[in-house]
mmCIF file of C-alpha atoms in Angstrom:
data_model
loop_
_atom_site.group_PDB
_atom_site.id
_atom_site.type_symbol
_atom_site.label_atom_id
_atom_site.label_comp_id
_atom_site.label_asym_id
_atom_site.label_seq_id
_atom_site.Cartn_x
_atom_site.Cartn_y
_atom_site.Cartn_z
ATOM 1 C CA UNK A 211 3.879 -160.991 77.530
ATOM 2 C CA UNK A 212 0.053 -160.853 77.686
ATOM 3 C CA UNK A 213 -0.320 -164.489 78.445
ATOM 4 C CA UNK A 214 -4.091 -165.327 79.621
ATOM 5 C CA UNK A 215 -4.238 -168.738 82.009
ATOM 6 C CA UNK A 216 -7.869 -171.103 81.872
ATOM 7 C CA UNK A 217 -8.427 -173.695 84.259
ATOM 8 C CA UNK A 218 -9.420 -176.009 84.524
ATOM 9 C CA UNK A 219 -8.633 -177.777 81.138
ATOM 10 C CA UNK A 220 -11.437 -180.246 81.300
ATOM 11 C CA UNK A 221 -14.094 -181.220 83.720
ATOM 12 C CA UNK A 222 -16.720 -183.499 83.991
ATOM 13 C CA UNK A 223 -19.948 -183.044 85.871
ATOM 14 C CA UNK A 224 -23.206 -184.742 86.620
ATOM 15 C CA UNK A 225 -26.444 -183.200 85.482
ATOM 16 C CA UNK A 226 -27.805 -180.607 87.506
ATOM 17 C CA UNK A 227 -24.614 -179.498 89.333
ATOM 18 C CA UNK A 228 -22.466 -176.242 88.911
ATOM 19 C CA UNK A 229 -18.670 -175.784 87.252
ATOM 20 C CA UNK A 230 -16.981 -172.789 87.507
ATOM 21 C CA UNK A 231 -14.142 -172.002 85.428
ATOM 22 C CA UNK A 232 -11.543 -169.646 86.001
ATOM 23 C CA UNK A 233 -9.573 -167.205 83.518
ATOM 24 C CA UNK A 234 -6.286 -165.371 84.737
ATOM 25 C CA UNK A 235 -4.523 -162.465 83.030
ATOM 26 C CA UNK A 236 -0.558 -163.700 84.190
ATOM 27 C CA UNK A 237 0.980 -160.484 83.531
ATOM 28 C CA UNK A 238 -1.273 -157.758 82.864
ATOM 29 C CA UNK A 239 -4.578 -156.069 84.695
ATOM 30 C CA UNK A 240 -7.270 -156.815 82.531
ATOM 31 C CA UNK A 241 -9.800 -154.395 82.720
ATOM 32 C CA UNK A 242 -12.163 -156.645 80.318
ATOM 33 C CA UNK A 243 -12.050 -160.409 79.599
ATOM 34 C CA UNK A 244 -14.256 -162.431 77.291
ATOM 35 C CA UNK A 245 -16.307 -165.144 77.202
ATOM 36 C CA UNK A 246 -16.367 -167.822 74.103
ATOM 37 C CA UNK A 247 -17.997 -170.656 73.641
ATOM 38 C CA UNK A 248 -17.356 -173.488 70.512
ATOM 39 C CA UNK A 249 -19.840 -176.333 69.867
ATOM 40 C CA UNK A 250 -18.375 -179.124 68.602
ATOM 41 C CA UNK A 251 -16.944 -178.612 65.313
ATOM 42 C CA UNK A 252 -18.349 -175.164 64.933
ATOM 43 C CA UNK A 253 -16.906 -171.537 65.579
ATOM 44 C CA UNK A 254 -16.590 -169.216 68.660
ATOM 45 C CA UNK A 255 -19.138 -167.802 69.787
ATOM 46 C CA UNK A 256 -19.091 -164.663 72.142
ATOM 47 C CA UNK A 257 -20.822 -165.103 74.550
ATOM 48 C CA UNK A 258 -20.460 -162.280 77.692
ATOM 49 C CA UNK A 259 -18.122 -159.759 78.236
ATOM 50 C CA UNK A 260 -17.045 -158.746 81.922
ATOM 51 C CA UNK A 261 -15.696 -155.573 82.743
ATOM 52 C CA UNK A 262 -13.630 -155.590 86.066
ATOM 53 C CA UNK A 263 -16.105 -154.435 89.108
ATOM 54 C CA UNK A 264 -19.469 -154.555 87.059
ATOM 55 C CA UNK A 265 -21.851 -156.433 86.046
ATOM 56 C CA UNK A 266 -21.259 -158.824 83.091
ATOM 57 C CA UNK A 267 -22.944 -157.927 79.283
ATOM 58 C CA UNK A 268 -24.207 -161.096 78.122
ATOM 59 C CA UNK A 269 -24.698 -161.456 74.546
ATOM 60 C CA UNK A 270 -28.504 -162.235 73.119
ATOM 61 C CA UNK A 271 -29.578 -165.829 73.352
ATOM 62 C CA UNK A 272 -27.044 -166.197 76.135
ATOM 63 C CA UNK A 273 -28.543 -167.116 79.726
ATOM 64 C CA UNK A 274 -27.268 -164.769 82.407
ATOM 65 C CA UNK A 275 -28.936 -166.993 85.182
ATOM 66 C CA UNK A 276 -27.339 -170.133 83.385
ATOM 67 C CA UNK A 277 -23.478 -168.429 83.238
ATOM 68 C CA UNK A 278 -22.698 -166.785 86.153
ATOM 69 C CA UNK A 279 -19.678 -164.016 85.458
ATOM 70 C CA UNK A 280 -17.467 -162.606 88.144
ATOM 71 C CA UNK A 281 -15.194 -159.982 87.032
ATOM 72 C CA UNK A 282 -13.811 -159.042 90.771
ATOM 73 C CA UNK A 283 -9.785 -158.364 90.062
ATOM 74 C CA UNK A 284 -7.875 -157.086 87.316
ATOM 75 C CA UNK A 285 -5.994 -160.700 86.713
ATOM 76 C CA UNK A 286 -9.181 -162.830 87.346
ATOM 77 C CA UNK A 287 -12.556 -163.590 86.026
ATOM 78 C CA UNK A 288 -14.682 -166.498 86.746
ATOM 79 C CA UNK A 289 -17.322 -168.097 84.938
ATOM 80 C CA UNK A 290 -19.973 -170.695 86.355
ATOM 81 C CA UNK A 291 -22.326 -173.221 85.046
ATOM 82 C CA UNK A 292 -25.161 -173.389 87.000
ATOM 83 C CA UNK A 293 -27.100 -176.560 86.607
ATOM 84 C CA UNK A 294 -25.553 -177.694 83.953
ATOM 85 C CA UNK A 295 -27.480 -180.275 81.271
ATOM 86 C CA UNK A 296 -25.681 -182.240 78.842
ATOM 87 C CA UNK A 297 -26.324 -179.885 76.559
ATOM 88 C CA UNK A 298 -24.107 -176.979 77.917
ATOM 89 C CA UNK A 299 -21.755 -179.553 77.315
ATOM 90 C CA UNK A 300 -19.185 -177.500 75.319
ATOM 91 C CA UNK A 301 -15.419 -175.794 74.864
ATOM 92 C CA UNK A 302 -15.096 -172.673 76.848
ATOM 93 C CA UNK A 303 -12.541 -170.167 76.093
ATOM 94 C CA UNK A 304 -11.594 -166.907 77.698
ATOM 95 C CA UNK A 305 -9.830 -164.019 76.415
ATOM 96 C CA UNK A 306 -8.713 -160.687 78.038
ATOM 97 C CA UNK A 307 -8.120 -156.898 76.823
ATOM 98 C CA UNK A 308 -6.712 -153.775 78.346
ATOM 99 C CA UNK A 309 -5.943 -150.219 77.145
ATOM 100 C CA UNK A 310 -3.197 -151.416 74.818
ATOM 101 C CA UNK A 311 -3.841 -154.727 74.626
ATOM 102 C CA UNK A 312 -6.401 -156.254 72.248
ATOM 103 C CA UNK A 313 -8.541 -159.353 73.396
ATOM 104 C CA UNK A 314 -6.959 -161.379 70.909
ATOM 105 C CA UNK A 315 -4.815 -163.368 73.960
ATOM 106 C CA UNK A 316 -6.626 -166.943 75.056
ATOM 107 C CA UNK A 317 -6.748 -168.673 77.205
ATOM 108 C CA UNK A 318 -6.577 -172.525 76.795
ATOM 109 C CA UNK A 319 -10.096 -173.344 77.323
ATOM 110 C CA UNK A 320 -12.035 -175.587 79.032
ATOM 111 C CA UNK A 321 -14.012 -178.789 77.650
ATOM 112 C CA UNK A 322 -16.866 -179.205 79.719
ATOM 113 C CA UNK A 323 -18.616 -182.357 79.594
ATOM 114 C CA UNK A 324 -22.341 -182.703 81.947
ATOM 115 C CA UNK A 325 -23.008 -186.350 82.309
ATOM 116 C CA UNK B 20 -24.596 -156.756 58.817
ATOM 117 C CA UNK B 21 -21.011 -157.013 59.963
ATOM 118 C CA UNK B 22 -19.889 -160.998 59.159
ATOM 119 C CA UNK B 23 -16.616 -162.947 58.263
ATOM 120 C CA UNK B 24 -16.707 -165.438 55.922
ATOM 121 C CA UNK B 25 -14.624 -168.079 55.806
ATOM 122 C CA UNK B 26 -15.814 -169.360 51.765
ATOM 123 C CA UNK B 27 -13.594 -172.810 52.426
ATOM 124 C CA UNK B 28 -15.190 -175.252 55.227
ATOM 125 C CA UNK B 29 -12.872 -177.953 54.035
ATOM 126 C CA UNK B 30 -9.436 -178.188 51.831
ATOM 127 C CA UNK B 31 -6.946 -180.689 51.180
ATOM 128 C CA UNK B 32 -3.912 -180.477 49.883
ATOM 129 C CA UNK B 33 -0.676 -182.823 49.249
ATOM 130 C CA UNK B 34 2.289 -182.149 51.753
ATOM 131 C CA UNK B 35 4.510 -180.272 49.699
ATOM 132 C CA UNK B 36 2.273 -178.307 48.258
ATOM 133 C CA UNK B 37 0.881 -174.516 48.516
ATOM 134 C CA UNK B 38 -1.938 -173.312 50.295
ATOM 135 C CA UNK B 39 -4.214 -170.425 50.476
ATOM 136 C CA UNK B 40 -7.129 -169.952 53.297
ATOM 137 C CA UNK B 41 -9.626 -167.588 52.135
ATOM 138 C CA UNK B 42 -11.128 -164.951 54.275
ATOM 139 C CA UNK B 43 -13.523 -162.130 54.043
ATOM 140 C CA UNK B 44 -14.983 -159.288 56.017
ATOM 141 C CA UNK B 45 -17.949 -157.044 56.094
ATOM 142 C CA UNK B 46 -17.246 -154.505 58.333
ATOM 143 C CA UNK B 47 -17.489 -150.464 57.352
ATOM 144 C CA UNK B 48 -13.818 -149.520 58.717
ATOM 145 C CA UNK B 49 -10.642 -151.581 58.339
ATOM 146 C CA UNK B 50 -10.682 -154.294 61.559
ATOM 147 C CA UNK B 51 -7.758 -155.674 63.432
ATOM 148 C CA UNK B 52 -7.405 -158.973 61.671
ATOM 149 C CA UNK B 53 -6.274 -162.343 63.088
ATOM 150 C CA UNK B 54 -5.440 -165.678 62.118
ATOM 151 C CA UNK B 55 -5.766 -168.677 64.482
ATOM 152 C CA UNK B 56 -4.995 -172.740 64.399
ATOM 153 C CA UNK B 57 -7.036 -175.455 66.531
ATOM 154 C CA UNK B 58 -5.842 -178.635 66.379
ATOM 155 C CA UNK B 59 -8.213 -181.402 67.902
ATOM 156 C CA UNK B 60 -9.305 -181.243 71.220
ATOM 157 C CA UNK B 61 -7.016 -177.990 71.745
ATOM 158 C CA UNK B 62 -7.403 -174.695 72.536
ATOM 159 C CA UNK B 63 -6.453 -171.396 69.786
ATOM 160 C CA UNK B 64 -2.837 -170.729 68.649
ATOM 161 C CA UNK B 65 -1.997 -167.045 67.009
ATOM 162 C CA UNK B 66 -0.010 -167.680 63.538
ATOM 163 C CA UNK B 67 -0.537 -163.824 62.676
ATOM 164 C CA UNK B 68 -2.092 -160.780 63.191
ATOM 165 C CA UNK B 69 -2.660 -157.649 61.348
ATOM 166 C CA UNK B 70 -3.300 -153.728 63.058
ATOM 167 C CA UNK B 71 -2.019 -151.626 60.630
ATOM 168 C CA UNK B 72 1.178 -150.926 58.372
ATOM 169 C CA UNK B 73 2.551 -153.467 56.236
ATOM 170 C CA UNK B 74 -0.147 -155.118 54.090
ATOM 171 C CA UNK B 75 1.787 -158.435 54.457
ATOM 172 C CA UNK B 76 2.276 -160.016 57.415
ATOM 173 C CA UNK B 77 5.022 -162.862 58.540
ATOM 174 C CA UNK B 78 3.447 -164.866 61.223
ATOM 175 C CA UNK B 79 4.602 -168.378 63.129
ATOM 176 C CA UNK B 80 5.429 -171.703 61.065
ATOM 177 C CA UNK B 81 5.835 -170.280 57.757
ATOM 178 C CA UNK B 82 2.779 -168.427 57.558
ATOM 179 C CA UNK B 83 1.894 -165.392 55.913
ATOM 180 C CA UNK B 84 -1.244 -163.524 55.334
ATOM 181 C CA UNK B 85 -2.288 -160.801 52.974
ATOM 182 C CA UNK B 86 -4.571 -157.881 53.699
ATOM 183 C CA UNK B 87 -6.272 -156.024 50.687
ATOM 184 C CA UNK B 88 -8.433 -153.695 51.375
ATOM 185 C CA UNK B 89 -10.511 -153.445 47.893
ATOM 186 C CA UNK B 90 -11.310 -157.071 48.293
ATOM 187 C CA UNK B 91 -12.145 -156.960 52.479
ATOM 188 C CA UNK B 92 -10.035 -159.684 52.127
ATOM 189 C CA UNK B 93 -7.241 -160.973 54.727
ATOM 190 C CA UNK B 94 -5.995 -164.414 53.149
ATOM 191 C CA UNK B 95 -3.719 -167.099 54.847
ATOM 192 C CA UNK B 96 -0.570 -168.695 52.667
ATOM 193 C CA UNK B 97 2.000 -171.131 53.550
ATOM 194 C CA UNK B 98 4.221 -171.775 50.273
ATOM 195 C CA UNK B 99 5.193 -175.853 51.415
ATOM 196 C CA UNK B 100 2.155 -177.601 53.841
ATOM 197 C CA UNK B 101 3.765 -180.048 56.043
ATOM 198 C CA UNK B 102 1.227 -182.922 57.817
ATOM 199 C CA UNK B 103 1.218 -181.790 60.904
ATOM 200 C CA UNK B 104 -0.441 -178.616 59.759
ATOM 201 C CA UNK B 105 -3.695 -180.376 59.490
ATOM 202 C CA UNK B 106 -5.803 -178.182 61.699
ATOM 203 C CA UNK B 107 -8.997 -176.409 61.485
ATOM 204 C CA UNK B 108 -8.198 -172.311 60.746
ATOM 205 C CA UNK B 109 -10.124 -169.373 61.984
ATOM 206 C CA UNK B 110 -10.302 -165.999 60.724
ATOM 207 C CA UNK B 111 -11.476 -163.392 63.012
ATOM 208 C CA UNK B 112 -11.951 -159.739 63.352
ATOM 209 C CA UNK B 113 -11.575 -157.046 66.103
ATOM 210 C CA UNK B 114 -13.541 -153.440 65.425
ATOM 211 C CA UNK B 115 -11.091 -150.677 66.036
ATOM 212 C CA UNK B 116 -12.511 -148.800 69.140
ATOM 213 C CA UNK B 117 -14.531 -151.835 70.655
ATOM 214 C CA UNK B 118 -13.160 -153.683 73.797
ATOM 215 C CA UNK B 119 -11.589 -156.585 72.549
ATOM 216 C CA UNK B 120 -13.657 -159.331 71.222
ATOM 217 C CA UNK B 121 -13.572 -160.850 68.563
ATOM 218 C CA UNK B 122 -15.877 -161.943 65.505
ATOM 219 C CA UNK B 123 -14.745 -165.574 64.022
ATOM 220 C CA UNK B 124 -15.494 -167.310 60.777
ATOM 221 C CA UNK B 125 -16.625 -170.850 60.827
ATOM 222 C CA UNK B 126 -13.598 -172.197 59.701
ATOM 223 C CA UNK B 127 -11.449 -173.854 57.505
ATOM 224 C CA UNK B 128 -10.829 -177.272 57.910
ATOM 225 C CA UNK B 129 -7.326 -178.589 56.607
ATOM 226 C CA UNK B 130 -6.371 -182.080 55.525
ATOM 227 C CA UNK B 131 -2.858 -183.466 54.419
ATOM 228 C CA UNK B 132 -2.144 -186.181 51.812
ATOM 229 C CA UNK B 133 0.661 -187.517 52.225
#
């Protein structure tokens, strides 16, 4: 149980156009699902957390304008990259908690790479 | 200020042999405590998690971890490292009470002689 689906797996954009990416719960509501991101070779990095039906808590040094969360199901959270630059070029991962389920389910992430 | 340190950023042992990961906490109440594997270009595997109970906890592919509480420590072991367990490890933390998310250390990666 508690299995958390990403997609997609990779994408490739140009400069200056928007990505979403999309993070399903499979088999349980999720009433709050993370945001991570991972430079290369470095750690995770929170960097929102959406709670289903309101607005998204981004953490500091994290552009709410730039990453665009939706949070409008139980099973489904979305995040986009709004004019992306090669520098938001990165590894997203999602993750999703409930009331008896920790956030320590991912998803498979996404390597997003802005050309 | 609440941290996890991961002291190793890179180890390499001989197939065959043992291995420890190291990892530390800073945190003012026991966290939920997780272990994860990356390999290259992939997303996170679980190997083991601790909430509460048993200090020592089995996880997947031979791992085990340790928690100790007097040390804030929460240490990864696999008695016989096999090659394909070169990886990069993560230790991370959950607060008791919080939503969900998680704190990660920057890492241990792990090479394999053969």
């Amino acid at each position: 149980g508690a299995v958390v689906s990403q997609h997609p797996s990779r994408v490739i954009c140009k400069s200056g156009t928007s990505v979403k990416i999309e993070c399903r719960s499979l088999d349980f509501q999720a009433t709050t699902m993370f945001w991570y991101r991972q430079f290369p070779k470095q750690s995770l990095m929170l960097m929102a957390t959406s709670n289903e039906g309101s607005k998204a808590t981004y953490e500091q040094g994290v552009e709410k304008d730039k990453f665009l969360i939706n949070h409008a199901s139980l099973t489904l959270s979305t995040l986009t990259v709004t004019s992306a630059h090669p520098e938001d070029s990165s590894f997203y991962i999602c993750s999703a908690s409930t009331q008896g389920h920790y956030g320590y389910t991912f998803g498979s992430g996404t390597r997003l790479t802005v050309v | 200020a609440q941290s996890v340190t991961q002291p190793d950023i890179h180890i390499t042992v001989s197939e065959g042999a043992s291995l420890e990961l190291r990892c530390n906490y800073s945190y003012g109440a026991t966290p939920y405590l997780f272990w994860y594997v990356q390999s290259p270009g992939q997303g996170l595997q679980l190997l083991l998690k601790y909430f509460s109970g048993d200090t020592l906890v089995q996880g997947i592919k031979g791992f085990e971890a340790e928690f100790k509480r007097s040390q804030s420590s929460f240490n990864l072991r696999k008695p016989s490292v096999h090659w394909s367990d070169a990886a990069e490890y993560f230790c991370a933390v959950g607060l008791r009470g919080s939503q969900g998310n998680l704190i990660f250390g920057k890492g241990t990666k792990l090479s394999v002689k053969p």
